[in-house]
Coordinates of C-alpha atoms and ligand atoms in Angstrom, one line a residue:
X1 CA -16.2 43.7 27.3
X2 CA -14.6 40.2 27.3
X3 CA -11.5 39.9 29.4
X4 CA -8.1 39.5 28.4
X5 CA -5.0 37.9 29.9
X6 CA -2.3 39.9 29.7
X7 CA 0.5 36.9 29.0
X8 CA -0.3 34.2 26.7
X9 CA -0.8 30.5 28.2
X10 CA 2.3 28.0 28.3
X11 CA 3.1 24.7 28.3
X12 CA 5.6 22.8 30.4
X13 CA 7.9 22.4 27.4
X14 CA 8.6 26.3 27.4
X15 CA 10.3 26.1 30.9
X16 CA 13.3 24.6 32.5
X17 CA 14.9 24.9 35.7
X18 CA 17.8 26.7 36.8
X19 CA 20.0 24.7 39.1
X20 CA 20.4 26.1 42.6
X21 CA 23.3 25.2 45.0
X22 CA 23.2 21.5 46.2
X23 CA 25.0 20.6 49.8
X24 CA 26.4 17.5 50.3
X25 CA 23.0 16.2 51.8
X26 CA 21.5 17.0 48.7
X27 CA 21.6 13.3 47.3
X28 CA 18.6 11.4 45.6
X29 CA 18.8 9.0 48.4
X30 CA 17.4 11.6 50.8
X31 CA 14.5 13.0 48.7
X32 CA 11.3 12.5 49.9
X33 CA 8.4 12.9 47.6
X34 CA 5.6 12.8 50.0
X35 CA 2.7 15.1 49.4
X36 CA -0.8 15.5 50.6
X37 CA -3.5 14.6 48.6
X38 CA -6.2 16.1 50.7
X39 CA -7.3 19.4 52.1
X40 CA -5.9 20.3 56.0
X41 CA -6.0 23.1 58.4
X42 CA -2.7 25.1 59.2
X43 CA -0.8 23.0 61.8
X44 CA -2.6 19.8 61.3
X45 CA -1.5 16.7 59.2
X46 CA -3.6 15.9 56.1
X47 CA -5.9 12.6 56.3
X48 CA -4.4 11.1 53.4
X49 CA -0.6 11.8 52.0
X50 CA 0.9 10.2 49.3
X51 CA 4.8 9.0 49.1
X52 CA 5.0 9.8 45.2
X53 CA 3.2 12.6 43.8
X54 CA 1.6 10.9 41.1
X55 CA -1.8 9.4 40.0
X56 CA -3.5 7.5 37.1
X57 CA -6.2 9.2 35.5
X58 CA -9.8 8.2 35.5
X59 CA -9.8 6.1 32.3
X60 CA -11.2 3.1 31.0
X61 CA -7.6 2.8 29.3
X62 CA -5.9 3.1 32.4
X63 CA -7.1 2.6 35.8
X64 CA -8.7 -0.9 36.6
X65 CA -7.7 -3.3 39.4
X66 CA -4.5 -4.0 38.3
X67 CA -3.5 -0.3 38.2
X68 CA -4.5 0.2 41.4
X69 CA -2.6 -2.3 43.1
X70 CA 0.5 -1.7 41.1
X71 CA 0.6 1.9 41.6
X72 CA -0.3 1.6 45.6
X73 CA 2.9 -0.8 45.5
X74 CA 4.8 2.5 44.1
X75 CA 3.4 5.1 46.9
X76 CA 0.7 6.3 44.6
X77 CA -3.1 6.2 43.8
X78 CA -5.0 5.1 40.7
X79 CA -8.3 6.6 40.4
X80 CA -10.5 3.4 39.2
X81 CA -12.5 4.8 35.9
X82 CA -15.9 5.6 36.1
X83 CA -17.4 5.1 32.8
X84 CA -18.8 2.0 33.5
X85 CA -21.6 0.4 35.8
X86 CA -21.4 1.3 39.5
X87 CA -21.4 -2.5 40.7
X88 CA -18.6 -3.2 38.5
X89 CA -16.4 -0.2 39.4
X90 CA -17.2 -0.8 43.1
X91 CA -15.8 -4.4 42.2
X92 CA -12.6 -3.1 41.2
X93 CA -12.3 -1.0 44.3
X94 CA -12.9 -4.3 46.1
X95 CA -10.2 -6.4 44.5
X96 CA -7.6 -3.8 45.2
X97 CA -8.6 -3.7 48.9
X98 CA -9.0 -7.3 49.2
X99 CA -5.4 -7.5 47.4
X100 CA -2.9 -9.6 49.4
X101 CA 0.9 -9.2 48.1
X102 CA 1.6 -12.7 46.1
X103 CA -1.9 -13.5 46.3
X104 CA -3.2 -12.8 42.7
X105 CA -6.8 -12.8 41.7
X106 CA -7.2 -15.0 38.3
X107 CA -7.6 -12.5 35.4
X108 CA -7.4 -15.8 32.8
X109 CA -10.7 -17.9 33.3
X110 CA -12.7 -20.6 31.0
X111 CA -15.6 -22.3 31.5
X112 CA -16.1 -26.1 30.8
X113 CA -17.6 -25.3 27.5
X114 CA -14.6 -23.2 26.0
X115 CA -12.5 -24.7 23.2
X116 CA -8.5 -24.7 22.4
X117 CA -9.2 -21.6 20.3
X118 CA -10.8 -19.8 23.4
X119 CA -7.6 -20.7 25.4
X120 CA -5.3 -19.2 22.9
X121 CA -7.3 -16.1 22.1
X122 CA -7.6 -15.7 25.9
X123 CA -3.6 -16.2 26.2
X124 CA -3.0 -13.8 23.4
X125 CA -5.3 -11.1 25.0
X126 CA -4.2 -11.3 28.5
X127 CA -0.7 -13.0 27.8
X128 CA -1.1 -15.0 31.0
X129 CA -0.6 -19.2 30.3
X130 CA -1.9 -20.3 33.6
X131 CA -5.8 -20.6 33.4
X132 CA -8.5 -21.4 35.7
X133 CA -11.4 -23.6 34.5
X134 CA -14.5 -22.4 36.8
X135 CA -18.2 -23.1 36.6
X136 CA -19.1 -19.5 35.8
X137 CA -16.1 -18.5 33.8
X138 CA -15.1 -16.1 36.5
X139 CA -11.8 -15.9 38.7
X140 CA -13.9 -16.4 42.0
X141 CA -16.1 -19.2 40.5
X142 CA -16.1 -22.8 41.7
X143 CA -12.6 -24.6 40.8
X144 CA -13.1 -27.5 37.7
X145 CA -9.7 -27.6 36.4
X146 CA -6.7 -25.9 35.2
X147 CA -5.2 -25.3 31.7
X148 CA -1.6 -24.5 31.1
X149 CA 0.5 -24.6 28.2
X150 CA 1.9 -27.8 28.8
X151 CA -1.7 -29.2 28.8
X152 CA -2.3 -28.5 24.8
X153 CA -0.1 -28.7 21.8
X154 CA -1.4 -26.4 18.8
X155 CA 0.0 -28.3 15.9
X156 CA -1.6 -31.6 17.0
X157 CA -5.1 -30.6 18.7
X158 CA -8.0 -29.4 16.7
X159 CA -8.9 -25.8 17.9
X160 CA -12.5 -26.9 18.7
X161 CA -11.5 -29.5 21.1
X162 CA -13.1 -28.5 24.4
X163 CA -10.9 -27.7 27.5
X164 CA -12.6 -30.2 29.5
X165 CA -10.7 -32.9 27.4
X166 CA -7.3 -31.4 28.2
X167 CA -7.5 -29.4 31.4
X168 CA -5.9 -31.0 34.9
X169 CA -9.2 -31.7 36.8
X170 CA -9.8 -30.3 40.2
X171 CA -9.3 -33.6 42.0
X172 CA -5.6 -33.6 40.6
X173 CA -4.7 -30.1 41.5
X174 CA -2.4 -29.2 44.2
X175 CA -4.2 -26.5 46.0
X176 CA -3.9 -24.7 49.4
X177 CA -7.1 -23.5 51.6
X178 CA -7.9 -20.0 52.0
X179 CA -6.0 -18.5 54.9
X180 CA -2.5 -20.3 53.8
X181 CA 0.6 -17.8 54.5
X182 CA 2.6 -16.8 51.9
X183 CA 5.5 -18.2 53.1
X184 CA 3.3 -21.9 53.2
X185 CA 2.1 -21.2 50.0
X186 CA 5.8 -20.8 48.9
X187 CA 6.7 -24.0 50.4
X188 CA 4.0 -26.1 48.8
X189 CA 5.1 -24.6 45.1
X190 CA 8.6 -25.3 46.0
X191 CA 7.6 -29.2 47.4
X192 CA 5.4 -30.1 44.6
X193 CA 7.5 -28.3 41.8
X194 CA 4.8 -26.2 40.8
X195 CA 4.5 -23.0 38.5
X196 CA 0.8 -21.9 40.2
X197 CA -0.8 -22.7 43.5
X198 CA -4.6 -21.9 43.5
X199 CA -5.8 -21.0 46.7
X200 CA -9.5 -22.6 46.9
X201 CA -12.1 -21.9 49.6
X202 CA -14.0 -24.5 51.6
X203 CA -16.8 -24.4 49.4
X204 CA -14.4 -25.4 46.4
X205 CA -14.5 -21.7 44.9
X206 CA -11.2 -20.2 43.4
X207 CA -10.0 -17.3 45.7
X208 CA -6.5 -16.6 44.1
X209 CA -3.2 -18.0 42.7
X210 CA 0.5 -17.8 44.3
X211 CA 3.0 -18.0 41.4
X212 CA 6.4 -19.4 41.7
X213 CA 7.5 -16.5 39.3
X214 CA 6.5 -13.6 41.9
X215 CA 8.9 -15.5 44.8
X216 CA 11.2 -12.8 44.1
X217 CA 9.1 -9.8 44.0
X218 CA 7.7 -10.3 47.4
X219 CA 10.3 -8.5 49.2
X220 CA 8.0 -5.6 50.2
X221 CA 7.9 -2.2 48.4
X222 CA 9.3 0.5 51.1
X223 CA 6.9 3.2 49.6
X224 CA 3.6 1.4 49.1
X225 CA 0.8 3.2 50.2
X226 CA -1.4 1.4 53.0
X227 CA -4.7 2.2 54.9
X228 CA -4.8 1.8 58.6
X229 CA -5.7 -1.8 58.0
X230 CA -2.8 -2.4 55.5
X231 CA -4.8 -2.5 52.6
X232 CA -3.6 -0.8 49.5
X233 CA -4.9 2.7 49.1
X234 CA -7.2 3.2 46.0
X235 CA -9.3 6.1 44.5
X236 CA -12.3 6.5 42.0
X237 CA -13.8 8.9 39.8
X238 CA -17.7 9.8 40.0
X239 CA -19.6 11.9 37.9
X240 CA -22.3 14.5 39.0
X241 CA -25.2 12.7 37.2
X242 CA -25.4 9.1 39.5
X243 CA -23.6 10.3 42.4
X244 CA -26.3 9.2 45.1
X245 CA -26.3 5.7 43.7
X246 CA -22.4 5.7 42.8
X247 CA -20.8 7.3 45.8
X248 CA -22.5 4.8 48.4
X249 CA -21.2 1.7 46.4
X250 CA -17.8 2.8 46.2
X251 CA -17.6 4.0 49.6
X252 CA -19.0 0.4 50.8
X253 CA -16.4 -1.1 48.7
X254 CA -13.6 0.7 50.6
X255 CA -12.6 3.4 48.1
X256 CA -10.4 6.0 50.3
X257 CA -10.8 9.2 48.0
X258 CA -12.9 10.1 45.0
X259 CA -12.6 12.8 42.1
X260 CA -15.4 14.2 40.2
X261 CA -14.2 13.3 36.7
X262 CA -15.4 16.1 34.3
X263 CA -13.6 18.0 31.5
X264 CA -14.8 21.2 33.0
X265 CA -15.4 21.7 36.7
X266 CA -16.5 25.3 37.3
X267 CA -20.1 24.4 37.4
X268 CA -23.2 24.3 39.2
X269 CA -23.5 20.4 39.1
X270 CA -19.9 20.1 40.9
X271 CA -21.3 22.1 43.8
X272 CA -24.3 19.9 43.9
X273 CA -22.4 16.7 44.0
X274 CA -19.9 18.1 46.9
X275 CA -22.9 19.6 48.7
X276 CA -25.1 16.4 48.3
X277 CA -21.7 14.3 49.6
X278 CA -20.9 16.6 52.7
X279 CA -24.5 16.4 53.6
X280 CA -24.4 12.5 53.7
X281 CA -20.8 11.8 54.9
X282 CA -19.8 15.3 56.5
X283 CA -15.8 15.3 56.1
X284 CA -15.4 11.5 56.3
X285 CA -15.7 10.9 52.5
X286 CA -12.7 12.7 50.6
X287 CA -13.3 14.0 47.3
X288 CA -11.8 16.2 44.6
X289 CA -13.1 18.0 41.9
X290 CA -12.4 19.8 38.5
X291 CA -11.2 20.7 36.5
X292 CA -10.1 24.0 36.2
X293 CA -7.6 26.4 35.0
X294 CA -7.5 29.6 36.6
X295 CA -7.9 31.0 40.3
X296 CA -11.4 31.6 40.0
X297 CA -12.5 28.2 39.3
X298 CA -10.4 27.0 41.8
X299 CA -11.7 29.3 44.7
X300 CA -15.1 28.1 43.5
X301 CA -14.6 24.4 44.3
X302 CA -12.6 24.9 47.3
X303 CA -15.3 26.8 48.5
X304 CA -17.9 24.1 47.7
X305 CA -15.7 21.7 49.6
X306 CA -13.5 19.9 47.2
X307 CA -10.8 18.1 49.2
X308 CA -8.3 18.6 46.3
X309 CA -8.6 20.4 43.0
X310 CA -7.5 19.1 39.4
X311 CA -6.3 21.3 37.1
X312 CA -6.1 21.4 33.1
X313 CA -8.2 21.5 30.3
X314 CA -7.4 20.5 26.8
X315 CA -3.4 19.5 27.4
X316 CA -4.4 15.6 27.6
X317 CA -2.4 13.5 25.0
X318 CA -5.6 12.0 23.1
X319 CA -7.8 15.6 24.2
X320 CA -8.9 17.6 21.4
X321 CA -11.2 20.0 23.4
X322 CA -9.2 22.7 22.8
X323 CA -9.6 22.0 19.1
X324 CA -13.3 20.9 19.3
X325 CA -14.7 23.8 21.6
X326 CA -11.8 26.4 21.8
X327 CA -11.5 26.4 25.6
X328 CA -8.6 25.3 27.7
X329 CA -5.1 26.7 28.7
X330 CA -1.7 26.1 28.3
X331 CA -1.1 23.7 31.4
X332 CA 2.0 25.3 32.9
X333 CA 0.1 28.9 32.8
X334 CA -2.6 26.9 34.5
X335 CA -1.0 25.3 37.2
X336 CA 0.9 28.7 38.1
X337 CA -2.2 30.8 38.3
X338 CA -4.2 28.0 40.3
X339 CA -1.3 27.5 42.7
X340 CA -0.9 31.0 43.4
X341 CA -5.1 31.1 44.2
X342 CA -4.4 28.1 46.5
X343 CA -1.5 29.9 48.5
X344 CA -3.9 32.9 48.9
X345 CA -6.6 31.0 49.8
X346 CA -4.7 29.1 52.7
X347 CA -3.2 32.5 54.0
X348 CA -6.9 33.7 53.8
X349 CA -8.7 30.8 55.5
X350 CA -5.9 28.3 57.3
X351 CA -7.2 25.5 54.9
X352 CA -4.7 24.1 52.3
X353 CA -6.3 22.5 49.0
X354 CA -4.0 20.6 47.4
X355 CA -4.0 20.9 43.5
X356 CA -3.3 17.9 41.0
X357 CA -1.7 19.0 37.2
X358 CA -3.9 16.7 35.3
X359 CA -2.8 16.1 31.3
X360 CA -0.1 16.7 29.1
X361 CA 3.2 15.4 31.0
X362 CA 5.1 14.1 28.3
X363 CA 8.7 14.2 29.7
X364 CA 9.6 12.9 33.3
X365 CA 11.0 16.3 33.8
X366 CA 7.5 17.8 33.1
X367 CA 6.5 16.4 36.6
X368 CA 9.3 18.4 38.4
X369 CA 8.3 21.5 36.6
X370 CA 4.4 20.9 37.7
X371 CA 5.7 20.4 41.5
X372 CA 8.1 23.3 41.1
X373 CA 5.4 25.5 39.9
X374 CA 3.1 24.5 42.7
X375 CA 1.1 21.3 41.8
X376 CA 0.7 18.7 45.0
X377 CA 0.9 16.1 42.5
X378 CA 0.3 15.1 38.8
X379 CA -2.3 12.8 37.0
X380 CA -1.3 11.1 34.2
X381 CA -3.1 9.2 31.3
X382 CA -0.9 8.4 28.5
X383 CA 2.1 7.6 31.1
X384 CA 0.3 4.8 32.7
X385 CA -1.4 3.5 29.8
X386 CA 1.7 2.0 28.3
X387 CA 2.4 -0.4 31.2
X388 CA 1.5 -3.8 31.7
X389 CA -0.8 -3.0 34.2
X390 CA -3.1 -0.9 32.2
X391 CA -6.4 -2.7 31.2
X392 CA -5.9 -2.4 27.6
X393 CA -4.6 -5.0 24.9
X394 CA -1.1 -5.3 23.9
X395 CA -0.9 -5.2 20.2
X396 CA 1.7 -5.6 17.4
X397 CA 1.8 -2.6 15.2
X398 CA 4.8 -2.4 12.5
X399 CA 6.8 -4.9 14.2
X400 CA 6.6 -3.1 17.6
X401 CA 4.4 -3.6 20.7
X402 CA 1.9 -1.0 21.3
X403 CA -1.0 -0.6 23.9
X404 CA -4.4 0.8 23.1
X405 CA -5.1 4.4 24.7
X406 CA -8.4 6.3 24.1
X407 CA -10.0 9.5 25.5
X408 CA -12.8 9.3 27.8
X409 CA -14.1 12.2 25.4
X410 CA -14.0 9.5 22.4
X411 CA -16.9 7.5 20.8
X412 CA -15.2 4.6 21.8
X413 CA -15.4 5.4 26.0
X414 CA -19.2 6.6 25.5
X415 CA -18.4 8.6 28.8
X416 CA -21.0 11.4 28.1
X417 CA -21.4 12.3 31.8
X418 CA -17.9 13.6 31.9
X419 CA -19.1 16.2 29.4
X420 CA -22.6 16.8 30.8
X421 CA -23.8 20.3 30.8
X422 CA -27.3 19.2 32.1
X423 CA -28.4 18.5 28.7
X424 CA -29.2 15.6 26.7
X425 CA -27.6 12.3 27.8
X426 CA -25.2 11.7 24.9
X427 CA -22.2 12.7 23.6
X428 CA -22.8 15.0 20.9
X429 CA -19.0 15.4 19.7
X430 CA -15.9 13.9 20.4
X431 CA -13.5 15.7 22.4
X432 CA -10.5 12.7 22.5
X433 CA -9.3 10.3 20.0
X434 CA -8.7 6.5 20.1
X435 CA -4.7 5.6 19.6
X436 CA -1.8 3.7 20.3
X437 CA 1.3 4.3 22.6
X438 CA 4.4 2.3 22.8
X439 CA 4.4 -0.4 25.1
X440 CA 6.6 0.2 28.1
X441 CA 6.8 -2.9 29.9
X442 CA 6.4 -3.0 33.8
X443 CA 5.1 -0.2 35.8
X444 CA 7.5 -0.6 38.6
X445 CA 10.4 -0.2 36.1
X446 CA 9.1 2.8 34.4
X447 CA 8.0 4.6 37.3
X448 CA 11.8 3.6 39.2
X449 CA 13.5 5.5 36.3
X450 CA 10.8 8.6 36.3
X451 CA 11.1 9.1 39.8
X452 CA 15.1 9.0 39.8
X453 CA 14.7 11.9 37.4
X454 CA 12.7 13.9 39.4
X455 CA 14.9 13.0 42.6
X456 CA 18.0 14.1 41.0
X457 CA 16.7 17.0 39.1
X458 CA 15.3 18.4 42.9
X459 CA 19.1 17.7 44.1
X460 CA 20.2 20.0 41.5
X461 CA 17.9 22.8 42.8
X462 CA 18.7 22.1 46.2
X463 CA 15.6 20.6 47.5
X464 CA 14.9 17.2 49.4
X465 CA 11.4 18.0 49.8
X466 CA 8.5 19.1 47.4
X467 CA 7.8 22.3 49.0
X468 CA 11.5 22.9 49.3
X469 CA 11.3 23.0 45.9
X470 CA 8.5 25.0 45.2
X471 CA 10.5 27.5 47.3
X472 CA 13.8 26.9 45.8
X473 CA 12.8 26.5 42.1
X474 CA 14.1 29.1 39.5
X475 CA 12.2 28.6 36.6
X476 CA 13.0 30.1 33.3
X477 CA 11.2 30.3 30.1
X478 CA 13.1 29.0 26.6
X479 CA 13.0 30.6 23.3
X480 CA 12.0 27.9 20.5
X481 CA 15.9 28.2 19.5
X482 CA 16.8 26.9 23.0
X483 CA 14.4 24.0 22.8
X484 CA 16.6 22.5 19.8
X485 CA 19.5 23.2 21.8
X486 CA 18.2 21.1 24.5
X487 CA 18.0 17.6 22.3
X488 CA 20.7 16.1 21.0
X489 CA 21.6 18.3 17.7
X490 CA 24.2 18.5 15.1
X491 CA 25.1 15.0 15.5
X492 CA 24.4 11.8 13.8
X493 CA 22.7 9.6 15.9
X494 CA 23.8 5.7 16.2
X495 CA 20.8 4.5 18.4
X496 CA 17.4 6.5 17.4
X497 CA 15.7 5.0 20.3
X498 CA 18.5 6.7 22.7
X499 CA 18.1 10.0 24.4
X500 CA 16.2 9.2 27.5
X501 CA 13.1 10.3 26.3
X502 CA 10.5 8.4 28.0
X503 CA 8.0 8.3 24.6
Ligands
RVP1 P1 -2.2 12.7 29.4 O1 -1.5 12.1 30.7 O2 -1.7 13.6 28.7 O3 -2.7 11.3 28.7 O4 -3.8 13.3 30.1 C1 -4.8 12.6 30.7 C2 -5.6 13.7 30.9 O5 -6.5 13.6 29.8 C3 -6.7 12.6 31.8 O6 -6.4 12.5 33.3 C4 -8.3 13.6 31.5 O7 -8.0 14.8 32.2 C5 -8.0 14.3 29.8 N1 -8.6 13.4 29.2 C6 -9.4 12.0 29.3 N2 -9.9 11.9 28.1 C7 -9.7 12.9 27.5 C8 -10.6 13.3 26.0 O8 -11.0 12.3 25.8 N3 -10.7 14.3 25.7 N4 -9.0 13.8 27.9

């Protein structure tokens, strides 16, 4: 007979934290959000930790190289999306690893044959007005010229005018050689009254730009996540189809941690993928697996050698898996169940396998709830897709700026490997949607607010660390009536955008 769980499964919004005693030391400035990413033995230190408990989703609309850089700066990890050609994904990883603070790889590039119309279209797409003209139209091609908004006048010029006619040619550009320090680059910018200084290699190839406007932001980020060579830490998704080719390319590119990206991870395919990685690399390559929603699925993946386990099926904002296939579980219940098994596993084996709550984080406080329920960190898609650093276009809809956000199970992503059960190499039906989310500006500003709330709630619970939160948290289920009581109610709001809701 089928097994019936005795309790209904629940989501984060059905819970609240009840405050505990806060001592005088319990202030947000004293809170540490440090958390393990990969498994470790009792008494040992994990090989990889994060300074904030947030990672970005393995999604086309979320995690490219800009997200990798921006999130590592804040102390978290981006997982570069897997649904792209291997070499392209490895190149994104390489760009994060090669990034040097203050030196920006050009993302707005033109060829000599491009026209003013192309310039305007590129500006619309990237939002950047400084463009490099290179021989191959890439950010590392041979530098032939620069175009900025001072070089053209839309009202007076024909849109078909080639850039060669109005760009500043290479011989007139002030540039600096590769290896120039940031301080020296800023001095050149200052001396020549420049807005952007191209850094150029000995053979004339563009390496990066240093921008005047970034000057103030070079002041170091206290929580930034660096590897032993002081490069940003970055993750990458893999799948259970082409891992024999993809994993070596990502490892060679410098990925610090991998994760098998799948909508449902309690499968032979994940076992084989993990086994192959262990046989080839031993424990040197760190790899998470998932997703699962109960203790049984967790134990299976932990036994297969996963470095961390991702929890969540059907809770993602763009996910329609529960509607299409009828599988999944309320995210809060899934996290609570898996966390209990993780602790049991630790008791039995002395190996602590961190868990990641993936999907369904809508309010900032859901992160705190997930941590209190036992998650070691959270993976977020929608949240990160709203920021400047996600790879998607910013579009004006009905007078408000939006960013595009689509699921990996949507027809747009064409990521059949994520849903692969060993059948035909195609997506037979959609499990995700294509959508817009309200544009939310710079990632660093958004995360500062979110994490300030997390730290504040932790203090209310009398906790200065994540393990302490887990130990001290008192959680209560809320009735649907008290959920209404939790928002502003029985008043007429003057400003309907107020209320601290990050949506
Ligand atoms: P959210 O943060 O709620 O937007 O959820 C993001 C998560 O949703 C991803 O990390 C992934 O697990 C899941 N996802 C991604 N694509 C799809 C889909 O198309 N169904 N689901």
